[in-house]
Amino acid sequence: MATKKLLVVAHAPSPNTQRLRDAVLAGARHPDIEGVDVACLAPLDAGPEDVLKANAIILGTTENLGYMSGAMKDFFDRSYYPCLEKTQGLPYALFIRAGHDGTGTRRAIESITTGLRWRQIREPLLCRGAYQESFQTDCEELGMLVAAGLEAGIF
């Protein structure tokens, strides 16, 4: 069985958002999950070539002025057209670290991913308001869910 590739593209500018990204990675790299190669890149380091190699993707961003981070927007700007016809149906999940409600950020990313025809595999994880340790548990579960589903051929 060929190894499947899970790409995590996460904007993590602060210690708290780094904890969330690391929790996603810990879940995706759970020792019981085999056959899934997990790569993690910052949005400014990721590009269409990375997306084209992926069997699934987890996106993570902060809420910045009611929108996704500029780095995540840059990733989409560079990747959209090269991926448009080649990644239709790509399974993806999203987590947002939102100081407010995250709805503008969610709406913007869902608009882009709808245009790409990517397949959302679960409701976006919105880590809203003041930072809570439970966000890390939720992010770890997200990473585990996507990797396990990819391994099992569900996604």
GROMACS .gro file of C-alpha atoms in nm:
model
  155
    1MET     CA    1   0.000   0.000   0.000
    2ALA     CA    2   0.139   0.339  -0.100
    3THR     CA    3   0.205   0.598   0.165
    4LYS     CA    4  -0.049   0.880   0.160
    5LYS     CA    5   0.056   1.240   0.206
    6LEU     CA    6  -0.109   1.480   0.448
    7LEU     CA    7  -0.007   1.844   0.415
    8VAL     CA    8  -0.055   2.086   0.703
    9VAL     CA    9  -0.035   2.453   0.605
   10ALA     CA   10  -0.058   2.657   0.923
   11HIS     CA   11   0.010   3.018   1.009
   12ALA     CA   12   0.144   3.012   1.366
   13PRO     CA   13   0.291   3.351   1.459
   14SER     CA   14   0.256   3.321   1.838
   15PRO     CA   15   0.338   3.062   2.105
   16ASN     CA   16  -0.033   2.977   2.142
   17THR     CA   17  -0.088   2.926   1.769
   18GLN     CA   18   0.231   2.719   1.756
   19ARG     CA   19   0.080   2.497   2.027
   20LEU     CA   20  -0.229   2.448   1.813
   21ARG     CA   21  -0.025   2.362   1.505
   22ASP     CA   22   0.190   2.123   1.709
   23ALA     CA   23  -0.123   1.957   1.851
   24VAL     CA   24  -0.257   1.901   1.499
   25LEU     CA   25   0.076   1.744   1.405
   26ALA     CA   26   0.081   1.525   1.719
   27GLY     CA   27  -0.263   1.391   1.631
   28ALA     CA   28  -0.175   1.336   1.265
   29ARG     CA   29   0.146   1.157   1.365
   30HIS     CA   30  -0.019   0.936   1.628
   31PRO     CA   31   0.182   0.613   1.657
   32ASP     CA   32  -0.123   0.399   1.569
   33ILE     CA   33  -0.154   0.571   1.230
   34GLU     CA   34   0.075   0.419   0.971
   35GLY     CA   35   0.101   0.481   0.601
   36VAL     CA   36   0.053   0.856   0.624
   37ASP     CA   37   0.345   1.092   0.569
   38VAL     CA   38   0.275   1.427   0.738
   39ALA     CA   39   0.442   1.745   0.612
   40CYS     CA   40   0.397   2.084   0.775
   41LEU     CA   41   0.474   2.416   0.613
   42ALA     CA   42   0.411   2.779   0.693
   43PRO     CA   43   0.187   2.942   0.430
   44LEU     CA   44   0.473   3.153   0.293
   45ASP     CA   45   0.680   2.835   0.244
   46ALA     CA   46   0.403   2.626   0.088
   47GLY     CA   47   0.300   2.641  -0.272
   48PRO     CA   48   0.115   2.461  -0.547
   49GLU     CA   49   0.383   2.194  -0.582
   50ASP     CA   50   0.318   2.091  -0.220
   51VAL     CA   51  -0.059   2.083  -0.267
   52LEU     CA   52  -0.028   1.876  -0.586
   53LYS     CA   53   0.162   1.605  -0.392
   54ALA     CA   54  -0.094   1.592  -0.109
   55ASN     CA   55  -0.378   1.343  -0.065
   56ALA     CA   56  -0.538   1.570   0.199
   57ILE     CA   57  -0.466   1.907   0.356
   58ILE     CA   58  -0.525   2.072   0.692
   59LEU     CA   59  -0.531   2.451   0.685
   60GLY     CA   60  -0.471   2.659   0.996
   61THR     CA   61  -0.486   3.035   1.029
   62THR     CA   62  -0.534   3.315   1.271
   63GLU     CA   63  -0.824   3.555   1.240
   64ASN     CA   64  -0.676   3.889   1.135
   65LEU     CA   65  -0.917   4.182   1.119
   66GLY     CA   66  -1.203   3.942   1.054
   67TYR     CA   67  -1.015   3.766   0.772
   68MET     CA   68  -0.752   3.496   0.724
   69SER     CA   69  -0.388   3.584   0.781
   70GLY     CA   70  -0.210   3.764   0.500
   71ALA     CA   71   0.030   3.471   0.478
   72MET     CA   72  -0.259   3.227   0.418
   73LYS     CA   73  -0.408   3.461   0.156
   74ASP     CA   74  -0.068   3.472  -0.015
   75PHE     CA   75  -0.058   3.089  -0.016
   76PHE     CA   76  -0.397   3.079  -0.187
   77ASP     CA   77  -0.300   3.356  -0.432
   78ARG     CA   78   0.005   3.156  -0.545
   79SER     CA   79  -0.165   2.817  -0.544
   80TYR     CA   80  -0.513   2.880  -0.679
   81TYR     CA   81  -0.467   2.867  -1.055
   82PRO     CA   82  -0.191   2.602  -1.065
   83CYS     CA   83  -0.413   2.375  -0.851
   84LEU     CA   84  -0.755   2.464  -0.989
   85GLU     CA   85  -0.797   2.184  -1.244
   86LYS     CA   86  -0.567   1.934  -1.072
   87THR     CA   87  -0.688   1.912  -0.711
   88GLN     CA   88  -1.066   1.895  -0.742
   89GLY     CA   89  -1.207   1.684  -0.462
   90LEU     CA   90  -0.899   1.727  -0.241
   91PRO     CA   91  -1.011   1.651   0.116
   92TYR     CA   92  -0.940   1.935   0.356
   93ALA     CA   93  -1.002   2.045   0.711
   94LEU     CA   94  -0.962   2.388   0.869
   95PHE     CA   95  -0.880   2.526   1.210
   96ILE     CA   96  -0.899   2.894   1.299
   97ARG     CA   97  -0.759   3.071   1.603
   98ALA     CA   98  -1.014   3.348   1.637
   99GLY     CA   99  -0.996   3.625   1.891
  100HIS     CA  100  -1.351   3.717   1.793
  101ASP     CA  101  -1.594   3.482   1.619
  102GLY     CA  102  -1.399   3.360   1.314
  103THR     CA  103  -1.696   3.380   1.077
  104GLY     CA  104  -1.531   3.618   0.827
  105THR     CA  105  -1.219   3.404   0.820
  106ARG     CA  106  -1.421   3.087   0.773
  107ARG     CA  107  -1.633   3.243   0.499
  108ALA     CA  108  -1.327   3.366   0.308
  109ILE     CA  109  -1.148   3.031   0.317
  110GLU     CA  110  -1.463   2.837   0.230
  111SER     CA  111  -1.517   3.068  -0.067
  112ILE     CA  112  -1.169   2.992  -0.200
  113THR     CA  113  -1.186   2.619  -0.133
  114THR     CA  114  -1.529   2.603  -0.297
  115GLY     CA  115  -1.379   2.765  -0.604
  116LEU     CA  116  -1.101   2.505  -0.600
  117ARG     CA  117  -1.370   2.237  -0.556
  118TRP     CA  118  -1.194   2.093  -0.253
  119ARG     CA  119  -1.401   1.867  -0.028
  120GLN     CA  120  -1.446   1.981   0.332
  121ILE     CA  121  -1.431   1.669   0.547
  122ARG     CA  122  -1.558   1.820   0.870
  123GLU     CA  123  -1.690   2.145   1.009
  124PRO     CA  124  -1.411   2.399   1.064
  125LEU     CA  125  -1.264   2.400   1.413
  126LEU     CA  126  -1.306   2.751   1.553
  127CYS     CA  127  -1.089   2.818   1.858
  128ARG     CA  128  -1.270   3.135   1.970
  129GLY     CA  129  -1.210   3.393   2.239
  130ALA     CA  130  -0.949   3.381   2.512
  131TYR     CA  131  -0.699   3.098   2.472
  132GLN     CA  132  -0.803   2.772   2.637
  133GLU     CA  133  -0.601   2.456   2.686
  134SER     CA  134  -0.894   2.260   2.540
  135PHE     CA  135  -0.808   2.412   2.200
  136GLN     CA  136  -0.500   2.189   2.191
  137THR     CA  137  -0.706   1.875   2.255
  138ASP     CA  138  -0.949   1.975   1.980
  139CYS     CA  139  -0.662   2.036   1.738
  140GLU     CA  140  -0.498   1.705   1.822
  141GLU     CA  141  -0.830   1.528   1.754
  142LEU     CA  142  -0.858   1.712   1.422
  143GLY     CA  143  -0.512   1.596   1.312
  144MET     CA  144  -0.586   1.240   1.421
  145LEU     CA  145  -0.923   1.233   1.245
  146VAL     CA  146  -0.782   1.350   0.913
  147ALA     CA  147  -0.477   1.120   0.922
  148ALA     CA  148  -0.676   0.816   1.034
  149GLY     CA  149  -0.943   0.881   0.770
  150LEU     CA  150  -0.675   0.917   0.505
  151GLU     CA  151  -0.506   0.596   0.619
  152ALA     CA  152  -0.839   0.408   0.613
  153GLY     CA  153  -0.926   0.535   0.265
  154ILE     CA  154  -1.230   0.726   0.389
  155PHE     CA  155  -1.095   1.052   0.247
   0.00000   0.00000   0.00000
